[in-house]
mmCIF file of C-alpha atoms in Angstrom:
data_model
loop_
_atom_site.group_PDB
_atom_site.id
_atom_site.type_symbol
_atom_site.label_atom_id
_atom_site.label_comp_id
_atom_site.label_asym_id
_atom_site.label_seq_id
_atom_site.Cartn_x
_atom_site.Cartn_y
_atom_site.Cartn_z
ATOM 1 C CA MET A 49 -44.673 -183.917 75.600
ATOM 2 C CA THR A 50 -42.073 -185.778 73.612
ATOM 3 C CA ASP A 51 -38.332 -185.124 73.536
ATOM 4 C CA ARG A 52 -37.674 -181.827 71.818
ATOM 5 C CA LYS A 53 -34.654 -180.006 70.478
ATOM 6 C CA PHE A 54 -33.773 -176.336 70.956
ATOM 7 C CA LYS A 55 -35.382 -175.341 67.644
ATOM 8 C CA ASP A 56 -38.635 -176.979 68.790
ATOM 9 C CA TYR A 57 -38.718 -174.851 71.936
ATOM 10 C CA LEU A 58 -37.863 -171.801 69.844
ATOM 11 C CA LEU A 59 -40.930 -172.564 67.733
ATOM 12 C CA ILE A 60 -43.034 -172.853 70.904
ATOM 13 C CA SER A 61 -41.777 -169.406 71.943
ATOM 14 C CA PHE A 62 -42.887 -168.024 68.574
ATOM 15 C CA LYS A 63 -46.320 -169.575 69.161
ATOM 16 C CA GLY A 64 -46.323 -167.913 72.583
ATOM 17 C CA MET A 65 -45.564 -164.596 70.892
ATOM 18 C CA ALA A 66 -48.594 -165.127 68.654
ATOM 19 C CA MET A 67 -50.719 -165.830 71.746
ATOM 20 C CA GLY A 68 -49.399 -162.707 73.444
ATOM 21 C CA ALA A 69 -50.169 -160.615 70.373
ATOM 22 C CA ALA A 70 -53.772 -161.846 70.485
ATOM 23 C CA ASP A 71 -54.099 -161.264 74.235
ATOM 24 C CA VAL A 72 -53.182 -157.584 73.967
ATOM 25 C CA VAL A 73 -56.183 -157.065 71.663
ATOM 26 C CA PRO A 74 -59.337 -156.749 73.783
ATOM 27 C CA GLY A 75 -61.883 -159.239 72.479
ATOM 28 C CA VAL A 76 -59.360 -161.705 71.024
ATOM 29 C CA SER A 77 -58.378 -164.814 73.009
ATOM 30 C CA GLY A 78 -54.890 -166.261 73.176
ATOM 31 C CA GLY A 79 -56.599 -169.632 73.539
ATOM 32 C CA THR A 80 -57.745 -169.352 69.926
ATOM 33 C CA ILE A 81 -54.144 -168.907 68.766
ATOM 34 C CA ALA A 82 -53.018 -171.818 70.958
ATOM 35 C CA PHE A 83 -55.553 -174.029 69.219
ATOM 36 C CA ILE A 84 -54.584 -172.842 65.755
ATOM 37 C CA THR A 85 -50.879 -173.465 66.388
ATOM 38 C CA GLY A 86 -51.510 -176.983 67.694
ATOM 39 C CA ILE A 87 -50.470 -176.557 71.339
ATOM 40 C CA TYR A 88 -53.862 -176.115 73.016
ATOM 41 C CA GLU A 89 -54.326 -179.615 74.425
ATOM 42 C CA GLU A 90 -50.717 -179.804 75.610
ATOM 43 C CA LEU A 91 -51.101 -176.418 77.296
ATOM 44 C CA VAL A 92 -54.304 -177.491 79.056
ATOM 45 C CA THR A 93 -52.752 -180.816 80.112
ATOM 46 C CA THR A 94 -49.581 -179.122 81.375
ATOM 47 C CA ILE A 95 -51.506 -176.624 83.483
ATOM 48 C CA SER A 96 -53.803 -179.344 84.856
ATOM 49 C CA ASN A 97 -50.764 -181.351 86.003
ATOM 50 C CA ILE A 98 -49.621 -178.570 88.342
ATOM 51 C CA ASP A 99 -50.366 -179.734 91.884
ATOM 52 C CA LEU A 100 -48.695 -180.519 95.219
ATOM 53 C CA SER A 101 -47.442 -183.874 93.908
ATOM 54 C CA LEU A 102 -44.728 -181.934 92.072
ATOM 55 C CA LEU A 103 -43.196 -180.989 95.421
ATOM 56 C CA ARG A 104 -43.198 -184.630 96.491
ATOM 57 C CA ILE A 105 -41.469 -185.663 93.262
ATOM 58 C CA TRP A 106 -38.907 -182.882 93.787
ATOM 59 C CA SER A 107 -38.082 -184.054 97.314
ATOM 60 C CA GLN A 108 -38.000 -187.762 96.466
ATOM 61 C CA GLN A 109 -36.627 -187.892 92.913
ATOM 62 C CA GLY A 110 -34.965 -184.519 92.459
ATOM 63 C CA PHE A 111 -35.581 -181.347 90.480
ATOM 64 C CA PRO A 112 -35.004 -182.834 86.973
ATOM 65 C CA GLU A 113 -37.828 -185.371 87.448
ATOM 66 C CA MET A 114 -40.123 -182.690 88.830
ATOM 67 C CA TRP A 115 -39.303 -180.408 85.885
ATOM 68 C CA LYS A 116 -40.023 -183.240 83.452
ATOM 69 C CA LYS A 117 -43.363 -183.985 85.135
ATOM 70 C CA LEU A 118 -44.208 -180.272 84.981
ATOM 71 C CA ASN A 119 -43.305 -180.142 81.272
ATOM 72 C CA GLY A 120 -41.265 -177.159 82.366
ATOM 73 C CA ASN A 121 -39.337 -176.571 79.138
ATOM 74 C CA PHE A 122 -42.587 -176.273 77.176
ATOM 75 C CA LEU A 123 -44.208 -173.991 79.735
ATOM 76 C CA THR A 124 -41.143 -171.765 80.102
ATOM 77 C CA SER A 125 -40.672 -171.425 76.341
ATOM 78 C CA LEU A 126 -44.326 -170.498 75.911
ATOM 79 C CA LEU A 127 -44.307 -167.940 78.754
ATOM 80 C CA ILE A 128 -41.137 -166.326 77.409
ATOM 81 C CA GLY A 129 -42.807 -165.888 74.020
ATOM 82 C CA ILE A 130 -45.988 -164.477 75.554
ATOM 83 C CA GLY A 131 -43.985 -162.089 77.731
ATOM 84 C CA ILE A 132 -41.853 -160.821 74.835
ATOM 85 C CA SER A 133 -44.921 -160.253 72.692
ATOM 86 C CA VAL A 134 -46.954 -158.465 75.375
ATOM 87 C CA LEU A 135 -44.090 -156.156 76.355
ATOM 88 C CA SER A 136 -43.067 -155.345 72.785
ATOM 89 C CA LEU A 137 -46.478 -155.086 71.124
ATOM 90 C CA MET A 138 -48.551 -153.388 73.834
ATOM 91 C CA LYS A 139 -47.763 -149.822 72.722
ATOM 92 C CA LEU A 140 -47.975 -150.679 69.010
ATOM 93 C CA MET A 141 -51.330 -152.404 69.406
ATOM 94 C CA LYS A 142 -52.661 -149.520 71.512
ATOM 95 C CA TYR A 143 -51.631 -147.079 68.781
ATOM 96 C CA LEU A 144 -53.255 -149.166 66.051
ATOM 97 C CA LEU A 145 -56.485 -149.644 68.011
ATOM 98 C CA ASP A 146 -56.678 -145.925 68.779
ATOM 99 C CA ASN A 147 -55.885 -144.755 65.247
ATOM 100 C CA HIS A 148 -56.749 -147.628 62.867
ATOM 101 C CA PRO A 149 -59.363 -149.780 64.660
ATOM 102 C CA ILE A 150 -61.098 -151.048 61.508
ATOM 103 C CA MET A 151 -57.791 -152.319 60.139
ATOM 104 C CA VAL A 152 -56.970 -154.203 63.343
ATOM 105 C CA TRP A 153 -60.432 -155.708 63.780
ATOM 106 C CA SER A 154 -60.658 -156.700 60.112
ATOM 107 C CA PHE A 155 -57.373 -158.603 60.296
ATOM 108 C CA PHE A 156 -58.381 -160.447 63.463
ATOM 109 C CA PHE A 157 -61.905 -161.075 62.144
ATOM 110 C CA GLY A 158 -60.430 -162.907 59.156
ATOM 111 C CA LEU A 159 -58.002 -164.777 61.387
ATOM 112 C CA VAL A 160 -60.671 -165.898 63.869
ATOM 113 C CA LEU A 161 -63.135 -166.755 61.066
ATOM 114 C CA ALA A 162 -60.541 -169.090 59.537
ATOM 115 C CA SER A 163 -59.935 -170.648 62.956
ATOM 116 C CA VAL A 164 -63.592 -171.757 62.950
ATOM 117 C CA TRP A 165 -62.798 -173.889 59.902
ATOM 118 C CA TYR A 166 -59.505 -175.082 61.389
ATOM 119 C CA ILE A 167 -60.932 -176.212 64.724
ATOM 120 C CA GLY A 168 -64.104 -177.596 63.167
ATOM 121 C CA LYS A 169 -62.159 -179.865 60.836
ATOM 122 C CA GLN A 170 -60.551 -181.569 63.850
ATOM 123 C CA ILE A 171 -63.835 -183.497 64.138
ATOM 124 C CA PRO A 172 -63.599 -186.421 61.650
ATOM 125 C CA LYS A 173 -67.343 -186.734 61.049
ATOM 126 C CA TRP A 174 -69.978 -184.238 62.080
ATOM 127 C CA LYS A 175 -73.179 -185.590 63.636
ATOM 128 C CA LEU A 176 -76.414 -183.852 64.576
ATOM 129 C CA SER A 177 -75.372 -183.823 68.253
ATOM 130 C CA TYR A 178 -72.109 -182.050 67.362
ATOM 131 C CA ILE A 179 -73.978 -179.468 65.291
ATOM 132 C CA LEU A 180 -76.347 -178.824 68.208
ATOM 133 C CA CYS A 181 -73.346 -178.364 70.519
ATOM 134 C CA LEU A 182 -71.821 -175.902 68.042
ATOM 135 C CA VAL A 183 -75.064 -173.902 67.943
ATOM 136 C CA LEU A 184 -75.255 -173.948 71.755
ATOM 137 C CA GLY A 185 -71.676 -172.685 72.072
ATOM 138 C CA ALA A 186 -72.291 -169.970 69.456
ATOM 139 C CA VAL A 187 -75.464 -168.737 71.168
ATOM 140 C CA MET A 188 -73.737 -168.643 74.563
ATOM 141 C CA ALA A 189 -70.729 -166.708 73.245
ATOM 142 C CA TYR A 190 -72.890 -164.266 71.270
ATOM 143 C CA PHE A 191 -75.036 -163.654 74.341
ATOM 144 C CA ILE A 192 -71.924 -162.865 76.390
ATOM 145 C CA THR A 193 -70.788 -160.287 73.806
ATOM 146 C CA THR A 194 -74.128 -158.456 74.103
ATOM 147 C CA LEU A 195 -74.312 -158.272 77.911
ATOM 148 C CA THR A 196 -74.396 -154.930 79.709
ATOM 149 C CA PRO A 197 -71.421 -154.464 82.083
ATOM 150 C CA ALA A 198 -72.187 -154.780 85.780
ATOM 151 C CA GLY A 199 -71.586 -151.979 88.271
ATOM 152 C CA GLU A 200 -68.299 -151.632 90.118
ATOM 153 C CA THR A 201 -67.879 -153.539 93.385
ATOM 154 C CA GLN A 202 -65.429 -153.346 96.290
ATOM 155 C CA SER A 203 -65.919 -156.931 97.516
ATOM 156 C CA LEU A 204 -62.683 -158.938 97.617
ATOM 157 C CA VAL A 205 -64.661 -162.169 97.379
ATOM 158 C CA TYR A 206 -66.282 -160.912 94.179
ATOM 159 C CA LEU A 207 -62.884 -159.861 92.795
ATOM 160 C CA PHE A 208 -61.543 -163.350 93.587
ATOM 161 C CA PHE A 209 -64.225 -164.897 91.388
ATOM 162 C CA CYS A 210 -63.661 -162.221 88.725
ATOM 163 C CA GLY A 211 -60.012 -163.278 88.525
ATOM 164 C CA ALA A 212 -61.008 -166.938 88.291
ATOM 165 C CA LEU A 213 -63.553 -166.331 85.508
ATOM 166 C CA ALA A 214 -61.284 -163.995 83.534
ATOM 167 C CA ILE A 215 -58.382 -166.448 83.460
ATOM 168 C CA CYS A 216 -60.750 -169.225 82.370
ATOM 169 C CA ALA A 217 -61.857 -167.020 79.495
ATOM 170 C CA MET A 218 -58.252 -166.396 78.483
ATOM 171 C CA ILE A 219 -57.600 -170.106 77.863
ATOM 172 C CA LEU A 220 -61.015 -170.640 76.270
ATOM 173 C CA PRO A 221 -60.912 -170.053 72.498
ATOM 174 C CA GLY A 222 -63.075 -167.154 71.397
ATOM 175 C CA ILE A 223 -63.557 -165.315 74.700
ATOM 176 C CA SER A 224 -61.366 -162.457 75.959
ATOM 177 C CA GLY A 225 -60.439 -162.320 79.647
ATOM 178 C CA ALA A 226 -60.275 -158.509 79.616
ATOM 179 C CA PHE A 227 -63.776 -158.382 78.124
ATOM 180 C CA ILE A 228 -65.082 -160.632 80.908
ATOM 181 C CA LEU A 229 -63.624 -158.235 83.499
ATOM 182 C CA VAL A 230 -65.453 -155.351 81.809
ATOM 183 C CA LEU A 231 -68.722 -157.315 81.872
ATOM 184 C CA LEU A 232 -68.270 -158.145 85.559
ATOM 185 C CA GLY A 233 -67.623 -154.498 86.414
ATOM 186 C CA ALA A 234 -64.141 -155.258 87.743
ATOM 187 C CA TYR A 235 -61.970 -153.902 84.919
ATOM 188 C CA LYS A 236 -61.690 -150.340 86.272
ATOM 189 C CA GLN A 237 -61.071 -151.447 89.858
ATOM 190 C CA ILE A 238 -58.354 -153.922 88.883
ATOM 191 C CA LEU A 239 -56.697 -151.421 86.522
ATOM 192 C CA GLU A 240 -56.637 -148.802 89.282
ATOM 193 C CA ALA A 241 -55.310 -151.376 91.773
ATOM 194 C CA VAL A 242 -52.411 -152.237 89.451
ATOM 195 C CA SER A 243 -51.655 -148.554 88.892
ATOM 196 C CA ALA A 244 -51.726 -147.815 92.636
ATOM 197 C CA LEU A 245 -49.907 -151.060 93.556
ATOM 198 C CA ASP A 246 -52.830 -152.114 95.777
ATOM 199 C CA VAL A 247 -51.271 -155.393 96.923
ATOM 200 C CA LYS A 248 -54.424 -156.684 98.625
ATOM 201 C CA THR A 249 -56.600 -156.325 95.533
ATOM 202 C CA ILE A 250 -53.900 -157.559 93.139
ATOM 203 C CA ALA A 251 -53.208 -160.606 95.336
ATOM 204 C CA THR A 252 -56.929 -161.410 95.603
ATOM 205 C CA VAL A 253 -57.419 -161.316 91.842
ATOM 206 C CA GLY A 254 -54.146 -163.215 91.307
ATOM 207 C CA ILE A 255 -55.114 -166.021 93.701
ATOM 208 C CA GLY A 256 -58.517 -166.242 92.022
ATOM 209 C CA ALA A 257 -56.792 -166.489 88.655
ATOM 210 C CA VAL A 258 -54.526 -169.316 89.843
ATOM 211 C CA VAL A 259 -57.438 -171.252 91.352
ATOM 212 C CA GLY A 260 -59.550 -170.733 88.242
ATOM 213 C CA LEU A 261 -56.736 -171.705 85.894
ATOM 214 C CA LEU A 262 -55.864 -174.918 87.731
ATOM 215 C CA SER A 263 -59.514 -175.934 88.174
ATOM 216 C CA PHE A 264 -60.711 -175.097 84.679
ATOM 217 C CA SER A 265 -57.723 -176.719 82.999
ATOM 218 C CA ARG A 266 -58.543 -179.973 84.788
ATOM 219 C CA LEU A 267 -62.126 -179.771 83.561
ATOM 220 C CA LEU A 268 -60.972 -179.129 79.988
ATOM 221 C CA LYS A 269 -58.483 -181.992 80.177
ATOM 222 C CA TRP A 270 -61.237 -184.346 81.371
ATOM 223 C CA LEU A 271 -63.586 -183.169 78.621
ATOM 224 C CA PHE A 272 -60.949 -183.729 75.929
ATOM 225 C CA GLN A 273 -60.237 -187.215 77.277
ATOM 226 C CA HIS A 274 -63.872 -188.324 77.460
ATOM 227 C CA TYR A 275 -65.830 -186.096 75.053
ATOM 228 C CA GLU A 276 -63.276 -184.761 72.594
ATOM 229 C CA ASN A 277 -65.560 -184.209 69.592
ATOM 230 C CA ILE A 278 -68.333 -182.630 71.648
ATOM 231 C CA THR A 279 -65.785 -180.345 73.314
ATOM 232 C CA LEU A 280 -64.357 -179.356 69.935
ATOM 233 C CA ALA A 281 -67.856 -178.632 68.625
ATOM 234 C CA ILE A 282 -68.668 -176.386 71.600
ATOM 235 C CA LEU A 283 -65.332 -174.563 71.298
ATOM 236 C CA THR A 284 -65.972 -174.037 67.582
ATOM 237 C CA GLY A 285 -69.354 -172.578 68.460
ATOM 238 C CA PHE A 286 -67.763 -170.283 71.030
ATOM 239 C CA ILE A 287 -65.500 -168.852 68.351
ATOM 240 C CA VAL A 288 -68.430 -168.401 65.935
ATOM 241 C CA GLY A 289 -70.411 -166.504 68.565
ATOM 242 C CA SER A 290 -67.433 -164.358 69.544
ATOM 243 C CA LEU A 291 -67.127 -162.984 65.997
ATOM 244 C CA ASN A 292 -69.724 -160.385 66.980
ATOM 245 C CA LYS A 293 -67.228 -158.918 69.446
ATOM 246 C CA ILE A 294 -64.524 -158.358 66.800
ATOM 247 C CA TRP A 295 -66.786 -157.253 63.904
ATOM 248 C CA PRO A 296 -64.874 -154.310 62.377
ATOM 249 C CA TRP A 297 -67.768 -151.847 62.131
ATOM 250 C CA LYS A 298 -69.267 -150.881 65.493
ATOM 251 C CA ASN A 299 -70.996 -147.796 66.809
ATOM 252 C CA VAL A 300 -70.390 -146.897 70.467
ATOM 253 C CA ILE A 301 -73.443 -146.930 72.745
ATOM 254 C CA ASN A 302 -71.757 -146.345 76.104
ATOM 255 C CA SER A 303 -68.198 -145.622 77.235
ATOM 256 C CA GLU A 304 -66.341 -144.464 80.343
ATOM 257 C CA ILE A 305 -63.127 -142.524 80.932
ATOM 258 C CA ILE A 306 -60.708 -144.594 83.054
ATOM 259 C CA GLN A 307 -57.384 -142.957 83.940
ATOM 260 C CA GLY A 308 -57.709 -140.548 81.042
ATOM 261 C CA LYS A 309 -58.498 -143.340 78.573
ATOM 262 C CA GLU A 310 -61.863 -144.080 77.004
ATOM 263 C CA VAL A 311 -62.991 -147.625 77.757
ATOM 264 C CA ILE A 312 -65.902 -148.732 75.593
ATOM 265 C CA LEU A 313 -68.562 -150.521 77.623
ATOM 266 C CA ARG A 314 -71.225 -151.183 74.986
ATOM 267 C CA GLN A 315 -71.145 -151.242 71.198
ATOM 268 C CA THR A 316 -73.453 -152.410 68.471
ATOM 269 C CA SER A 317 -72.341 -154.106 65.263
ATOM 270 C CA VAL A 318 -73.470 -152.335 62.098
ATOM 271 C CA LEU A 319 -73.040 -152.736 58.361
ATOM 272 C CA PRO A 320 -70.310 -150.572 56.779
ATOM 273 C CA HIS A 321 -72.767 -148.061 55.306
ATOM 274 C CA ASN A 322 -74.257 -147.465 58.790
ATOM 275 C CA PHE A 323 -70.876 -146.929 60.431
ATOM 276 C CA ASP A 324 -70.272 -143.542 62.100
ATOM 277 C CA GLY A 325 -67.091 -142.754 60.232
ATOM 278 C CA GLN A 326 -65.030 -143.824 57.239
ATOM 279 C CA PRO A 327 -65.757 -147.563 56.707
ATOM 280 C CA GLN A 328 -62.569 -148.309 54.680
ATOM 281 C CA VAL A 329 -64.300 -151.328 53.137
ATOM 282 C CA ILE A 330 -61.637 -152.273 50.571
ATOM 283 C CA THR A 331 -58.796 -152.102 53.105
ATOM 284 C CA ALA A 332 -60.877 -154.034 55.625
ATOM 285 C CA ILE A 333 -61.612 -156.833 53.147
ATOM 286 C CA LEU A 334 -57.954 -157.127 52.130
ATOM 287 C CA LEU A 335 -56.804 -157.325 55.762
ATOM 288 C CA ALA A 336 -59.507 -159.889 56.585
ATOM 289 C CA ILE A 337 -58.281 -162.014 53.675
ATOM 290 C CA LEU A 338 -54.703 -161.646 54.986
ATOM 291 C CA GLY A 339 -55.780 -162.785 58.461
ATOM 292 C CA PHE A 340 -57.715 -165.685 56.957
ATOM 293 C CA ALA A 341 -54.708 -166.745 54.840
ATOM 294 C CA LEU A 342 -52.390 -166.553 57.860
ATOM 295 C CA ILE A 343 -54.258 -169.455 59.466
ATOM 296 C CA PHE A 344 -53.461 -171.700 56.501
ATOM 297 C CA ILE A 345 -49.805 -170.651 56.694
ATOM 298 C CA LEU A 346 -49.689 -171.422 60.429
ATOM 299 C CA GLU A 347 -51.412 -174.759 59.864
ATOM 300 C CA ARG A 348 -48.940 -175.861 57.191
ATOM 301 C CA TRP A 349 -46.034 -174.628 59.292
ATOM 302 C CA SER A 350 -47.227 -176.486 62.387
ATOM 303 C CA TYR A 351 -47.855 -179.630 60.302
ATOM 304 C CA LYS A 352 -44.337 -179.594 58.879
ATOM 305 C CA LYS A 353 -42.798 -178.997 62.308
ATOM 306 C CA SER A 354 -44.809 -181.749 64.005
#
């Protein structure tokens, strides 16, 4: 939260675009990209600082002081990047996932696999307790990726908590918010509500998301301040466990047609030779290597810009 120049905020917007690109891929978390690009802790701290005291600062000291306290330039630059990426890449990513899924998943598998190394090396010296935390995080994340989706519900209270949990997942490295909504059985209902402009449902989920985001960001901020290495170890484990979700070769167990589109509810990871289709092994390996190498490029870029 230091003084920045225009080019610094432009770089933050590019990082936001990378986050947005990850968020449009179901199963990939923008939080992972935020961590890789070196803005995760600042993002969590900025969100956790949003409270009613900002209004008091605005009334007593003026808008510039309130904006500074909010870290508004950082947040705005990041949101602009995310918005540009989501709006511009949504159709492209949908096309690629529909027509070249193995290529997309292979690239992101390599990228996320490299992020395990990147985040893990933030811990100066690994201890047994950190390793146990990593294993715990990995088991939890893997278990989540294997859960059977719940049935649909009409309860607004339930949808409120779905919004809160999904937004928490979006800022947690390794876990996809959209995937959480599928698991909770709320994905179809929320998608239909957005399509039909059901204000009551959209507002309920939106309020839940705001409450979840502000609450969870405060918890993460506190954990980083008091138990940084343990938190990093658990987050690393979460990413390890989530690799099952983005494994390139999966056979569909159960799916559902939602608004004319097939939404996969359950899949099982298989080896390439057991895949129901053309495994494209060579292409998949090359794209995984490209995704893996991209992390090193981003790391060196972020290091030079810092």
